[in-house]
Amino acid sequence: CGGKDSVILEHSRTALKSNSSSPFPVARPSWPRFWLVMGACAVIHLPSLFWTLGLDQNIFAEIASLMLRGKTLYVDAWDVKPPNVFYTYALFEWIFGQNEFAVRLSDYVFAMMACAAMYVGVERRAQSTPDQAQSKAAGPIAAILLACTLLSLGLADTAQTESYSLIFLILGAVLCFEGGVVMPLLSGAAIGAATFYKTTNAIFLLPVAIDLVLLQKQRSFRTIPLVVGGFIVWCVVQLGILAIQGSLAEYLRITAN
């Protein structure tokens, strides 16, 4: 019976490998460990909620306030940054009021989402290593280190285009390895969203493509066009929103210059 069970187990493993569309084995996450780590990250980054605003954040917050009063971005309220940072500020100011706490809460929420994405992404990659202890420790360590790093940036370098972009860049790097059509498309869309926080984030399409070629080889030639397609679709959507707002011409002029 033992030999028969071994054969069945080996066949099951082979079937799982052949059916899996990801280069990394799929394992059930340990939800208690995940939430424990997220709790630690939340405590580590908690002091940031009480920071004041720096120069950039004051500018973003003022433009968001003008938008909430009906002013048009890039026409009545001018800045060189892409629109998503102003949309984010405006959303949190609309919900929580036009104050420092609303801005700091937005940064805190995005930081926690980035830590969660880092945990999941690193744990997925670590599953390919034979060392189970290392595999289980990698995700928590990466998430906690990210929380510590974000806190170390201080008030001036948080609630910025770069910090809001982080969750989308991590998602772009993680989702591209998932199977099917939808996830690679979402990967490209995530990088597109990051690009409309900071234009140079578009360069992250290149390392994602290189990673796919190195880890997925022939399958990458089907996945990369999907990622690029998702990126293009998202960019078209965002440009369309700017066109509806009457901001597109000014935004393109600012970006070109």
PDB file of N, CA and C in Angstrom, residues 38 112-124 138-144 146 166-167 170-171 174:
ATOM      1  N   MET A  38       0.629  41.800   9.508  1.00  0.00           N
ATOM      2  CA  MET A  38       0.005  43.074   9.142  1.00  0.00           C
ATOM      3  C   MET A  38      -0.249  43.934  10.374  1.00  0.00           C
ATOM      4  N   MET A 112       0.010  50.199   4.141  1.00  0.00           N
ATOM      5  CA  MET A 112      -0.424  48.884   4.611  1.00  0.00           C
ATOM      6  C   MET A 112      -0.755  47.962   3.426  1.00  0.00           C
ATOM      7  N   MET A 113      -1.356  48.526   2.393  1.00  0.00           N
ATOM      8  CA  MET A 113      -1.643  47.713   1.210  1.00  0.00           C
ATOM      9  C   MET A 113      -0.347  47.258   0.550  1.00  0.00           C
ATOM     10  N   ALA A 114       0.653  48.136   0.517  1.00  0.00           N
ATOM     11  CA  ALA A 114       1.948  47.767  -0.066  1.00  0.00           C
ATOM     12  C   ALA A 114       2.613  46.661   0.751  1.00  0.00           C
ATOM     13  N   CYS A 115       2.530  46.756   2.073  1.00  0.00           N
ATOM     14  CA  CYS A 115       3.108  45.712   2.934  1.00  0.00           C
ATOM     15  C   CYS A 115       2.406  44.377   2.711  1.00  0.00           C
ATOM     16  N   ALA A 116       1.083  44.411   2.568  1.00  0.00           N
ATOM     17  CA  ALA A 116       0.329  43.173   2.323  1.00  0.00           C
ATOM     18  C   ALA A 116       0.713  42.563   0.990  1.00  0.00           C
ATOM     19  N   ALA A 117       0.822  43.396  -0.038  1.00  0.00           N
ATOM     20  CA  ALA A 117       1.208  42.895  -1.357  1.00  0.00           C
ATOM     21  C   ALA A 117       2.630  42.354  -1.340  1.00  0.00           C
ATOM     22  N   MET A 118       3.515  43.016  -0.602  1.00  0.00           N
ATOM     23  CA  MET A 118       4.890  42.540  -0.490  1.00  0.00           C
ATOM     24  C   MET A 118       4.935  41.177   0.188  1.00  0.00           C
ATOM     25  N   TYR A 119       4.156  41.022   1.249  1.00  0.00           N
ATOM     26  CA  TYR A 119       4.097  39.742   1.964  1.00  0.00           C
ATOM     27  C   TYR A 119       3.690  38.619   1.011  1.00  0.00           C
ATOM     28  N   VAL A 120       2.578  38.827   0.305  1.00  0.00           N
ATOM     29  CA  VAL A 120       2.057  37.786  -0.582  1.00  0.00           C
ATOM     30  C   VAL A 120       3.022  37.511  -1.728  1.00  0.00           C
ATOM     31  N   GLY A 121       3.546  38.584  -2.333  1.00  0.00           N
ATOM     32  CA  GLY A 121       4.441  38.415  -3.476  1.00  0.00           C
ATOM     33  C   GLY A 121       5.719  37.684  -3.129  1.00  0.00           C
ATOM     34  N   VAL A 122       6.342  38.062  -2.018  1.00  0.00           N
ATOM     35  CA  VAL A 122       7.587  37.413  -1.606  1.00  0.00           C
ATOM     36  C   VAL A 122       7.337  35.981  -1.175  1.00  0.00           C
ATOM     37  N   GLU A 123       6.230  35.750  -0.477  1.00  0.00           N
ATOM     38  CA  GLU A 123       5.922  34.380  -0.056  1.00  0.00           C
ATOM     39  C   GLU A 123       5.709  33.472  -1.266  1.00  0.00           C
ATOM     40  N   ARG A 124       5.065  34.004  -2.304  1.00  0.00           N
ATOM     41  CA  ARG A 124       4.862  33.229  -3.531  1.00  0.00           C
ATOM     42  C   ARG A 124       6.199  32.846  -4.155  1.00  0.00           C
ATOM     43  N   ALA A 138      10.237  34.429   4.751  1.00  0.00           N
ATOM     44  CA  ALA A 138      10.559  35.478   3.769  1.00  0.00           C
ATOM     45  C   ALA A 138       9.478  36.544   3.687  1.00  0.00           C
ATOM     46  N   GLY A 139       8.207  36.137   3.582  1.00  0.00           N
ATOM     47  CA  GLY A 139       7.117  37.093   3.459  1.00  0.00           C
ATOM     48  C   GLY A 139       7.008  38.025   4.653  1.00  0.00           C
ATOM     49  N   PRO A 140       6.937  37.494   5.870  1.00  0.00           N
ATOM     50  CA  PRO A 140       6.864  38.371   7.045  1.00  0.00           C
ATOM     51  C   PRO A 140       8.045  39.323   7.160  1.00  0.00           C
ATOM     52  N   ILE A 141       9.258  38.813   6.903  1.00  0.00           N
ATOM     53  CA  ILE A 141      10.445  39.680   7.007  1.00  0.00           C
ATOM     54  C   ILE A 141      10.366  40.817   5.984  1.00  0.00           C
ATOM     55  N   ALA A 142       9.971  40.488   4.743  1.00  0.00           N
ATOM     56  CA  ALA A 142       9.896  41.505   3.695  1.00  0.00           C
ATOM     57  C   ALA A 142       8.862  42.572   4.048  1.00  0.00           C
ATOM     58  N   ALA A 143       7.698  42.162   4.546  1.00  0.00           N
ATOM     59  CA  ALA A 143       6.643  43.122   4.881  1.00  0.00           C
ATOM     60  C   ALA A 143       7.068  44.039   6.029  1.00  0.00           C
ATOM     61  N   ILE A 144       7.674  43.465   7.053  1.00  0.00           N
ATOM     62  CA  ILE A 144       8.091  44.272   8.206  1.00  0.00           C
ATOM     63  C   ILE A 144       9.229  45.209   7.821  1.00  0.00           C
ATOM     64  N   LEU A 146       9.687  46.502   4.900  1.00  0.00           N
ATOM     65  CA  LEU A 146       9.093  47.569   4.098  1.00  0.00           C
ATOM     66  C   LEU A 146       8.433  48.605   5.005  1.00  0.00           C
ATOM     67  N   LEU A 166       3.754  52.508  -4.892  1.00  0.00           N
ATOM     68  CA  LEU A 166       4.400  51.265  -4.488  1.00  0.00           C
ATOM     69  C   LEU A 166       3.470  50.064  -4.564  1.00  0.00           C
ATOM     70  N   ILE A 167       2.249  50.181  -4.081  1.00  0.00           N
ATOM     71  CA  ILE A 167       1.312  49.064  -4.109  1.00  0.00           C
ATOM     72  C   ILE A 167       1.069  48.601  -5.539  1.00  0.00           C
ATOM     73  N   ILE A 170       4.189  46.721  -6.981  1.00  0.00           N
ATOM     74  CA  ILE A 170       4.292  45.368  -6.422  1.00  0.00           C
ATOM     75  C   ILE A 170       3.252  44.459  -7.064  1.00  0.00           C
ATOM     76  N   LEU A 171       2.021  44.952  -7.202  1.00  0.00           N
ATOM     77  CA  LEU A 171       0.981  44.157  -7.856  1.00  0.00           C
ATOM     78  C   LEU A 171       1.356  43.833  -9.295  1.00  0.00           C
ATOM     79  N   VAL A 174       3.728  40.955  -9.232  1.00  0.00           N
ATOM     80  CA  VAL A 174       3.169  39.690  -8.729  1.00  0.00           C
ATOM     81  C   VAL A 174       2.152  39.094  -9.697  1.00  0.00           C
TER      82      VAL A 174
END
